CSV table of C-alpha atoms and ligand atoms in Angstrom, one decimal:
chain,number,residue,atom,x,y,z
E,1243,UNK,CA,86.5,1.2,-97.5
E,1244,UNK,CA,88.3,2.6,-94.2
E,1245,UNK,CA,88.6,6.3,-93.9
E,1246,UNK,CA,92.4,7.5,-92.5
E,1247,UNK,CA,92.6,10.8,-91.4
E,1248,UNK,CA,95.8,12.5,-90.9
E,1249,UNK,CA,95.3,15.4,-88.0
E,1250,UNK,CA,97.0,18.5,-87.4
E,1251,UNK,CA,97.2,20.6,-84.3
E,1252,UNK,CA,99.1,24.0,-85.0
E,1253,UNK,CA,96.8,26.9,-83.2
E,1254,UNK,CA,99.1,27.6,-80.1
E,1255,UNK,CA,102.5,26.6,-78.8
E,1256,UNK,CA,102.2,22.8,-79.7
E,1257,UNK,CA,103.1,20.8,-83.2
E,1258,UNK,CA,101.1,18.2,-83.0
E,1259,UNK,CA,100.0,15.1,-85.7
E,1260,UNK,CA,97.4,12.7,-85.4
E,1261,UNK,CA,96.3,8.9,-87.8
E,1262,UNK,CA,92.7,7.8,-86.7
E,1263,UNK,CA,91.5,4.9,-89.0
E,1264,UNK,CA,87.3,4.3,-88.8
E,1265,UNK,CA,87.5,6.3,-85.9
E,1266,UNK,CA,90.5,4.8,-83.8
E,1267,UNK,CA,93.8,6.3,-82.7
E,1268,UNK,CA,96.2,4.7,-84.6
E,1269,UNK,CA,99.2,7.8,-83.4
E,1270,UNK,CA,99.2,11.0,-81.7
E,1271,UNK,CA,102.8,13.1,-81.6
E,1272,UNK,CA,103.0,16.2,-79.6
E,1273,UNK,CA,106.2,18.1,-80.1
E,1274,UNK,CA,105.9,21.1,-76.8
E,1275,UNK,CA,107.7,24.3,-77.3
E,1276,UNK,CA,110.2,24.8,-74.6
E,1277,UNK,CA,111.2,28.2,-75.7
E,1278,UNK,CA,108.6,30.1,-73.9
E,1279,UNK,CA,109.5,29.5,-70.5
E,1280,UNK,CA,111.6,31.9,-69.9
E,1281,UNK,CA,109.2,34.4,-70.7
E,1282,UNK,CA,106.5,33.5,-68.8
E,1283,UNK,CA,104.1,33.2,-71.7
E,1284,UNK,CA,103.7,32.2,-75.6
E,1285,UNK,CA,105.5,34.6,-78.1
E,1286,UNK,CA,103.5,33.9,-81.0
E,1287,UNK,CA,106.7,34.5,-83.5
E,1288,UNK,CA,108.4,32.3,-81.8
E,1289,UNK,CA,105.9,29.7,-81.5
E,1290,UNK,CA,105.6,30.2,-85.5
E,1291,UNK,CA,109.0,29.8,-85.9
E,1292,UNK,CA,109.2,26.5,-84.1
E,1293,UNK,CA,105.8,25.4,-85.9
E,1294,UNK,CA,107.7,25.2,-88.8
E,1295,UNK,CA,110.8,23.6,-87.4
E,1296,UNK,CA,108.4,20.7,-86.2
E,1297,UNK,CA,105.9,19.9,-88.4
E,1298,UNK,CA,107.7,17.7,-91.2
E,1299,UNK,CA,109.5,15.6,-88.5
E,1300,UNK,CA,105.7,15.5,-86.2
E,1301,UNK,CA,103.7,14.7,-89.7
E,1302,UNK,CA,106.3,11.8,-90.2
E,1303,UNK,CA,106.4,10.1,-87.3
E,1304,UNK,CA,103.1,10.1,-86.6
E,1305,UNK,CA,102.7,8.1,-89.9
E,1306,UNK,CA,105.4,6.1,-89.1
E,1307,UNK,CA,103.8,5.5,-85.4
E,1308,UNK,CA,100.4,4.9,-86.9
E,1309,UNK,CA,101.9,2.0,-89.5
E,1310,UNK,CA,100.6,3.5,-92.6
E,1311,UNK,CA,102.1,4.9,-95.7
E,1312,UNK,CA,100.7,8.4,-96.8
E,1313,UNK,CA,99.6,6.7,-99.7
E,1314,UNK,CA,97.0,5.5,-97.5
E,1315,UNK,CA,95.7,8.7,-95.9
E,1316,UNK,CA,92.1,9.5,-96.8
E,1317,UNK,CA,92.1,13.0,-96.1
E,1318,UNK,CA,93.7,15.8,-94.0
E,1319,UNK,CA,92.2,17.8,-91.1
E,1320,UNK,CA,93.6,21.0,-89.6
E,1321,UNK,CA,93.1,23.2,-87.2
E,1322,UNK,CA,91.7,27.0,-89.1
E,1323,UNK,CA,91.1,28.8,-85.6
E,1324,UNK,CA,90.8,29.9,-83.0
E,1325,UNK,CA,94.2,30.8,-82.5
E,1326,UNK,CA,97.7,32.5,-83.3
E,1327,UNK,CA,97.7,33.3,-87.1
E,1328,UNK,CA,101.4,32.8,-87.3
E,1329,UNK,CA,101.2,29.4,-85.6
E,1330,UNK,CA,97.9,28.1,-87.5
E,1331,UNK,CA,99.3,29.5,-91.4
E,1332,UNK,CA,102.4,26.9,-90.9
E,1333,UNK,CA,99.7,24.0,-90.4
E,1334,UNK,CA,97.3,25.2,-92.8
E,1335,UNK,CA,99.8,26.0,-95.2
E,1336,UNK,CA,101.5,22.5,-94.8
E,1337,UNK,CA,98.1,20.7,-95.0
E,1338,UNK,CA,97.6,22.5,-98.7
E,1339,UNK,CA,100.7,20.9,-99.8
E,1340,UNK,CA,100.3,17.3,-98.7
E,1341,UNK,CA,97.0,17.6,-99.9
E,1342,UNK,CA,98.0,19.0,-103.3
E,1343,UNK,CA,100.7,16.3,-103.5
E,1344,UNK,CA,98.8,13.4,-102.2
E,1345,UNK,CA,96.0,14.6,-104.2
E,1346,UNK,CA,93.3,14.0,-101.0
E,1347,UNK,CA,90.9,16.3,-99.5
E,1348,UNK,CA,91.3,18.7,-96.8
E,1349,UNK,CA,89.0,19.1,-94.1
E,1350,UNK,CA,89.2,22.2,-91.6
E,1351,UNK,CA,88.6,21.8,-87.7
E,1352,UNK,CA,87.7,24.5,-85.6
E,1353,UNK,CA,89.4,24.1,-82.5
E,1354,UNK,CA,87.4,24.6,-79.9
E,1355,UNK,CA,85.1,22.1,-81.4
E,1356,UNK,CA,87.7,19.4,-81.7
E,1357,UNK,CA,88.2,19.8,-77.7
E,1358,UNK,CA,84.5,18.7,-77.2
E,1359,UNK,CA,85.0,16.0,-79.8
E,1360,UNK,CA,88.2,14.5,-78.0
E,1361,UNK,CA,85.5,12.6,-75.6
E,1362,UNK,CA,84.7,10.3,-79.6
E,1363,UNK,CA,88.2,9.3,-80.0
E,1364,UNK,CA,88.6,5.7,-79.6
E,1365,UNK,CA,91.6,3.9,-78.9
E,1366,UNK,CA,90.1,0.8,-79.4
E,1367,UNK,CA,87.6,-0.4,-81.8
E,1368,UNK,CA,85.5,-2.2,-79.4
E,1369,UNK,CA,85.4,1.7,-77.2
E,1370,UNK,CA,82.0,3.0,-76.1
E,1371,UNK,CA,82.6,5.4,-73.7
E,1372,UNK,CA,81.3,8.0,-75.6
E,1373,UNK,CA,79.0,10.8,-74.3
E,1374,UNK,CA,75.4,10.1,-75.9
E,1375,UNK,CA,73.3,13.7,-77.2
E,1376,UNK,CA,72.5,16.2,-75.9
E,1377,UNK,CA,75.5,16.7,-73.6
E,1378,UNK,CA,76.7,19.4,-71.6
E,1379,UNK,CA,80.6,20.3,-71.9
E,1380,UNK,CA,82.1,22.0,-69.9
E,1381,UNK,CA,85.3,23.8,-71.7
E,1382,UNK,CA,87.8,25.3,-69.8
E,1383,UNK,CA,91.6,26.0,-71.3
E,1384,UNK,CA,94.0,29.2,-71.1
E,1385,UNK,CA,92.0,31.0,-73.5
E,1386,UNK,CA,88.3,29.9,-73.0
E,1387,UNK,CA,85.5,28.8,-70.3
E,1388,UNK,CA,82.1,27.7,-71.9
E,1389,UNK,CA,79.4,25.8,-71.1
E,1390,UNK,CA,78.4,23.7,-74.5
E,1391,UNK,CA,74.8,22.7,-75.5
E,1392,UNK,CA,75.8,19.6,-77.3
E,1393,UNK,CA,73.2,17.8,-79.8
E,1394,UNK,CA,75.3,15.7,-82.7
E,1395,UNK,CA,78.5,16.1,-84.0
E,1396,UNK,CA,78.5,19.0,-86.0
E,1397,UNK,CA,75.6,21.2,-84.0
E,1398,UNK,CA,76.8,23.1,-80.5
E,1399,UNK,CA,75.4,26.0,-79.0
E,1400,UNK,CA,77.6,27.6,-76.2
E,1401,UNK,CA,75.1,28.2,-73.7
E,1402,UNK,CA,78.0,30.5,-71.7
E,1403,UNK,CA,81.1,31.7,-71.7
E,1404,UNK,CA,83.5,33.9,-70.2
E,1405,UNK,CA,82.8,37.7,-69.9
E,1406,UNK,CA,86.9,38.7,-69.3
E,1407,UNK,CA,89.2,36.4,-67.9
E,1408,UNK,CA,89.4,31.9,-68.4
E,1409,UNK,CA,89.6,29.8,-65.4
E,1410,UNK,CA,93.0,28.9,-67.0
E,1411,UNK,CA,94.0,32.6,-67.0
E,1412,UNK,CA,93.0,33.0,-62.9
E,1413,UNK,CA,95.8,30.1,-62.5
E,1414,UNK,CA,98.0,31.4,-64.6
E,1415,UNK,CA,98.1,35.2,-63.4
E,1416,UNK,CA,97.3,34.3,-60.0
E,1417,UNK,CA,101.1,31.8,-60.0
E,1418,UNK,CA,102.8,34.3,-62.0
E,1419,UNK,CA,102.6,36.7,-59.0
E,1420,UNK,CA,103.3,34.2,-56.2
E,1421,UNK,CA,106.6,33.7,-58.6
E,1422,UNK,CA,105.4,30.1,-59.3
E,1423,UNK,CA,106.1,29.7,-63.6
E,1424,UNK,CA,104.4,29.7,-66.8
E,1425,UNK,CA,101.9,27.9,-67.0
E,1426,UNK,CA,100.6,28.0,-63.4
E,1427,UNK,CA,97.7,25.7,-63.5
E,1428,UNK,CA,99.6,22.8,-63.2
E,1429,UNK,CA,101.8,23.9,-59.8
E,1430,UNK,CA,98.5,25.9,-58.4
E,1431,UNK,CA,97.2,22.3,-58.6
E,1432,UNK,CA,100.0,20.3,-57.2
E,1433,UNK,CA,100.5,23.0,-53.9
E,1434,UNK,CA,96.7,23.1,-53.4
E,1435,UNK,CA,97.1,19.2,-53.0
E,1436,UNK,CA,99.4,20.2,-49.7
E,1437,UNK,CA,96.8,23.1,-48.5
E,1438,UNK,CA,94.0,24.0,-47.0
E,1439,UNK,CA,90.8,25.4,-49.4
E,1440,UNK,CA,89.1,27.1,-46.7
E,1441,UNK,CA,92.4,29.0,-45.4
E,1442,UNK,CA,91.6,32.0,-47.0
E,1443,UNK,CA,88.3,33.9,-48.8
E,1444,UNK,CA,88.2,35.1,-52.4
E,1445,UNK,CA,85.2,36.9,-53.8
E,1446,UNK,CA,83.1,35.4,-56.3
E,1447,UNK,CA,80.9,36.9,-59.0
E,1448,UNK,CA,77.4,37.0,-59.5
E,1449,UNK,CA,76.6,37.3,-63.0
E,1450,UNK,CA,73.0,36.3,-65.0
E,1451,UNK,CA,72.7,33.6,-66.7
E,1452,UNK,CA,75.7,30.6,-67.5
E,1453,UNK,CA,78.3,33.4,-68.0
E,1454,UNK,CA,81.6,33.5,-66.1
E,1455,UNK,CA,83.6,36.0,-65.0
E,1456,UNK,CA,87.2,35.3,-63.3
E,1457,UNK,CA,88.5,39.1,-63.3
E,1458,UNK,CA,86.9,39.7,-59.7
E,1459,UNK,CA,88.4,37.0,-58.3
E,1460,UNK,CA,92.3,37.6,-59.6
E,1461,UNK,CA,91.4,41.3,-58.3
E,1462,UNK,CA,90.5,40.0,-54.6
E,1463,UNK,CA,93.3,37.0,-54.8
E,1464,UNK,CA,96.1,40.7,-55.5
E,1465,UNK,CA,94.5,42.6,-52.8
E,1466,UNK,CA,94.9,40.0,-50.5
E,1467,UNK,CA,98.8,39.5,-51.0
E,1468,UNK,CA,99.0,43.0,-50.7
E,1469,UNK,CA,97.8,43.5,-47.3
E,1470,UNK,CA,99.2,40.3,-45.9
E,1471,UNK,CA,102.9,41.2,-47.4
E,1472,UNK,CA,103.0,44.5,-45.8
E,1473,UNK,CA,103.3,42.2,-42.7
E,1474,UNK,CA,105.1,39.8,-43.9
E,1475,UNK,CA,107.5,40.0,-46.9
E,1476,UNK,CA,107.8,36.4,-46.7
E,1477,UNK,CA,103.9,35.8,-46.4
E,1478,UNK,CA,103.7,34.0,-50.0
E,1479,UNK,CA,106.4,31.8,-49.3
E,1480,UNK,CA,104.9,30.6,-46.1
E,1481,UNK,CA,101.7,30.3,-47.5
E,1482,UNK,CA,101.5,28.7,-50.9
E,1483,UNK,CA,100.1,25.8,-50.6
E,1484,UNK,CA,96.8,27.4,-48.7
E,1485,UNK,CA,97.1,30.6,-51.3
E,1486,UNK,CA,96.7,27.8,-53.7
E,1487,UNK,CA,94.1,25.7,-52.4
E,1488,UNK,CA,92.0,28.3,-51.8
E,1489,UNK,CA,92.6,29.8,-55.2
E,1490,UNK,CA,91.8,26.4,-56.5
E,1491,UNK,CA,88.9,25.9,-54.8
E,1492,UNK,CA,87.5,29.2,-55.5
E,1493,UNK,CA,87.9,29.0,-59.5
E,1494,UNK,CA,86.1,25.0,-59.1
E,1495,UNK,CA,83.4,26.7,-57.0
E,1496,UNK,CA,82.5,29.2,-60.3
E,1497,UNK,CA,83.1,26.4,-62.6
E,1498,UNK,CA,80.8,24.0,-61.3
E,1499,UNK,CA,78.0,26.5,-59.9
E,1500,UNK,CA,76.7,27.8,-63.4
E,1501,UNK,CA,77.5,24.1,-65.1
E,1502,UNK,CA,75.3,23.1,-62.0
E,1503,UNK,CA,71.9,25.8,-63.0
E,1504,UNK,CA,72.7,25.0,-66.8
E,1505,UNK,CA,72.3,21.0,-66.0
E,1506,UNK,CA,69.4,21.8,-63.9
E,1507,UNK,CA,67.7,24.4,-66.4
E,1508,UNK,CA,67.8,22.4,-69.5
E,1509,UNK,CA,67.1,18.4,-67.6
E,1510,UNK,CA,70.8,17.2,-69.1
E,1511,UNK,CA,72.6,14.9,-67.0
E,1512,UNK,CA,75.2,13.7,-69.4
E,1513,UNK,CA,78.0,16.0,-68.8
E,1514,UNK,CA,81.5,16.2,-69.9
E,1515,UNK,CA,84.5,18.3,-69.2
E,1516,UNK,CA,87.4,19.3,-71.9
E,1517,UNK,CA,90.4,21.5,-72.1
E,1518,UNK,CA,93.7,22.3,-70.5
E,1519,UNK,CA,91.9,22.9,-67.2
E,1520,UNK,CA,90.2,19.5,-67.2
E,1521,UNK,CA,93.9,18.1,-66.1
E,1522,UNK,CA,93.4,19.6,-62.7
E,1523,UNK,CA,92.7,16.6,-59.8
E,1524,UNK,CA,90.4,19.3,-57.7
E,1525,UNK,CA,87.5,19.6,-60.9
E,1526,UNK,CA,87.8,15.9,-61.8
E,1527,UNK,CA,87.0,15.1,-58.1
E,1528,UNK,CA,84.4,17.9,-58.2
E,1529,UNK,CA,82.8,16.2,-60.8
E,1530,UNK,CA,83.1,12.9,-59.4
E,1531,UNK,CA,81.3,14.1,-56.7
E,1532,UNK,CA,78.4,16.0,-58.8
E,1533,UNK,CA,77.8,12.2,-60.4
E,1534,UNK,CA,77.3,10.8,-57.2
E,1535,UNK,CA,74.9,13.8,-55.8
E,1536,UNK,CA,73.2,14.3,-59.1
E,1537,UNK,CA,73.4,11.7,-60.9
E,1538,UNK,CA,74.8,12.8,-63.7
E,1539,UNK,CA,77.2,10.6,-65.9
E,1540,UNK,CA,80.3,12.1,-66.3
E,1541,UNK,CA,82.8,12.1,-69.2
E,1542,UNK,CA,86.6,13.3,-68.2
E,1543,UNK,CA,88.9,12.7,-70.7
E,1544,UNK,CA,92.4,10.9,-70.4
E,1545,UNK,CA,94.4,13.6,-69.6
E,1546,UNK,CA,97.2,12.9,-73.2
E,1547,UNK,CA,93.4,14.6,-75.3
E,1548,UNK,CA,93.0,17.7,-72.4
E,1549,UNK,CA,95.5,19.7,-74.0
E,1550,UNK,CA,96.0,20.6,-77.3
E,1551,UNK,CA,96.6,17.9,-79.3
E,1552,UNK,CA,95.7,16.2,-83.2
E,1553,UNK,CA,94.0,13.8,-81.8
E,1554,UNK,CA,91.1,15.8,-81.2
E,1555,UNK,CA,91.5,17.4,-85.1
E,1556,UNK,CA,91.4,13.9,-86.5
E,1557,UNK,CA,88.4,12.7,-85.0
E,1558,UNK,CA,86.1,16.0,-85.5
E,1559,UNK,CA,87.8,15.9,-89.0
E,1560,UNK,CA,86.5,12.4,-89.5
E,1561,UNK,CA,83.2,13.3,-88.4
E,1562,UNK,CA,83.2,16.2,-91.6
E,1563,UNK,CA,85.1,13.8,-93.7
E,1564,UNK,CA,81.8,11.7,-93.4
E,1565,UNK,CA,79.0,14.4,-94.0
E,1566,UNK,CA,81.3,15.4,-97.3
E,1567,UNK,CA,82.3,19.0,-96.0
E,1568,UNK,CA,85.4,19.5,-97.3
E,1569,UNK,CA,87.8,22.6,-97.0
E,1570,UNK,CA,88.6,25.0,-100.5
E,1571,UNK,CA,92.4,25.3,-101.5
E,1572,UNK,CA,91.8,28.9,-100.2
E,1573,UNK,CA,91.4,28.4,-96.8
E,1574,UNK,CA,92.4,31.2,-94.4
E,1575,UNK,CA,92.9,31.5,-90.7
E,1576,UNK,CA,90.9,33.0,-87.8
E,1577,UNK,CA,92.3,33.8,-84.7
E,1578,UNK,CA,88.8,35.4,-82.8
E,1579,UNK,CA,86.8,32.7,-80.7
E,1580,UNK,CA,84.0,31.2,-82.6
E,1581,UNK,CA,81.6,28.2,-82.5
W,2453,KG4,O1,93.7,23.8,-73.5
W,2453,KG4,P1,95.1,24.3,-73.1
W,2453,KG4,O2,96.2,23.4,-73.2
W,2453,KG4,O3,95.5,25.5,-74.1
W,2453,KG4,C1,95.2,26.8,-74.0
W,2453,KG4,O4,94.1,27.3,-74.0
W,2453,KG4,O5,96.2,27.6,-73.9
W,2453,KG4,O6,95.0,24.9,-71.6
W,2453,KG4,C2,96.1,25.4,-71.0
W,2453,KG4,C3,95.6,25.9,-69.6
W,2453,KG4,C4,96.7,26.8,-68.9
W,2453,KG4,O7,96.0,27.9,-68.4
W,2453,KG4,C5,97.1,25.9,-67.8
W,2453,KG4,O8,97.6,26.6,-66.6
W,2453,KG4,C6,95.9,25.1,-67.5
W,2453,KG4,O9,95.4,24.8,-68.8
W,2453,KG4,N1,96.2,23.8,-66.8
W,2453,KG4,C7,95.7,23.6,-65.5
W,2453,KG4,C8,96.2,22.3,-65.2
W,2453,KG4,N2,96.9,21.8,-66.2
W,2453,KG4,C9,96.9,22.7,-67.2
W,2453,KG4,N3,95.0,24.3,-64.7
W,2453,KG4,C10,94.7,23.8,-63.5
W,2453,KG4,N4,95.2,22.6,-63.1
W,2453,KG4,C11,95.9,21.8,-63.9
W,2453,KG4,N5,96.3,20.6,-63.4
């Protein structure tokens, strides 16, 4: 008998749904939040507010989409944490009732697992690009940068991890003070296409181990707009697009350094990349390149599963679904990062 999972993606400033069928994508909706903008960041009551504007119209037409009746859903996966507890109660709490009323399981997803899981989602049944264990994974979003020790679907060890800021977070505060919008990664990434990465200097950290730190470098990337627009009032403007390769290049330089040891240190060449940050063009080349110098096989995924998404809840739900670990009626949320 085929197992249908219905996802659902609730942890941040997205409403998303998800069908996969045996495995396969059968629909993924993502309804964004455009409220934030002009605030230059998530307000979580908002985002709980619009959560629950979203999710019955999301849930249904990502079963309409997937071709199914809800008769024919198997189980439900959600999203329990990491994340806003406003945001993740409206998809938890939703998933209780379709679960009650369809009288199906429920399956809870942590969601920084379901972002190294997005690399098993098939949208295709004949699909095999899937990473083969162990794997490394390199997770980098807004609110996280790990590198994952991966050895089967349901056993990962984060091997490092960020001691203060994300690499999302050195975009984002970095574009907030050159004036460039919320979230910053993307247009850091499209002006550092137009620059030059070697234009200017930041520092970079030198911490043990496979931790991160990004906190240095946003220090150094303030000081130096400080003394150049004593100058220059106009320095940022006339600059951008070198401020931003540099800046990009920098936080790509980090990344890759540590994933680099950690590939090294433990003889894994199978490495993979997830989260928000995984969109930008500079680490996908970079790890391009690292495949051809190292040999390592690379997994990037498609850039619709990089951000949060069901998609990614489904398919780690699916994998539970199968080893029988199901979620009690009682389910609460976490919001603290944990693996
Ligand atoms: O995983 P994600 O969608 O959710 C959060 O953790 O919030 O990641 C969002 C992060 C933001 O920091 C955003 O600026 C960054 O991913 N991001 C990018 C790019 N696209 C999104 N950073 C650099 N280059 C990009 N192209």
């Amino acid at each position: 008998m085929s197992v249908t999972i219905l996802g659902i993606e609730s942890s941040c400033d997205d409403t998303s749904a998800a069908v996969i069928r045996d495995g396969v994508l059968l629909s993924n909706v993502i309804a964004s939040q455009a409220v934030h903008e002009s605030y230059g960041g998530v307000v979580p009551e908002l985002a709980s507010r619009a959560h629950q504007q979203n999710i019955i119209p999301v849930v249904a037409e990502a079963i309409k989409q997937a071709g199914i009746d809800q008769s024919e859903l198997t189980a439900i996966a959600f999203t329990k944490g990491p994340g806003l507890m406003g945001s993740l109660l409206v998809g938890i709490s939703f998933a209780k009732g379709l679960s009650a009323s369809l009288n199906i399981p429920m399956v809870d997803v942590n969601h920084l697992q379901a972002h190294v899981l997005a690399h098993f989602i098939k949208e295709k049944p004949e699909d095999d690009h899937q990473p083969s264990f162990p794997f490394l994974c390199l997770l980098v979003s807004g609110g996280n940068s790990q590198i994952i020790q991966v050895t089967s679907h349901d056993q990962m060890e984060v091997i490092g991890q960020t001691i203060d800021d994300a690499a999302g977070e050195a975009f984002d505060k970095c574009a907030k003070v050159m004036g460039l919008g919320y979230p910053g990664g993307p247009v850091v990434n499209r002006l550092a296409n137009e620059g030059n990465p070697k234009a200017f200097a930041f520092s970079k950290p030198s911490i043990p181990g496979y931790n991160y730190s990004f906190s240095g470098l946003k220090t150094s990337f303030l000081y130096t707009l400080r003394d150049h627009l004593k100058e220059d009032p106009d320095f940022i403007e006339k600059n951008k697009a070198d401020l931003c390769a540099s800046l990009q290049a920098t936080v790509i330089d980090i990344l890759m350094n540590k994933l680099r040891k950690a590939a090294k240190e433990t003889s894994i060449k199978e490495v993979a990349v997830a989260g928000g940050v995984s969109a930008n063009t500079g680490l996908r080349d970079a790890f391009h390149d690292h495949a051809k110098r190292y040999g390592w096989k690379i997994h990037i995924p498609p850039f619709a599963y990089t951000t949060d998404n069901a998609a990614m809840v489904a398919i780690t739900g699916y994998y539970k679904y199968l080893r029988k670990e199901f979620s009690p009626m009682d389910a609460v949320p976490f919001s603290r990062v944990e693996i």
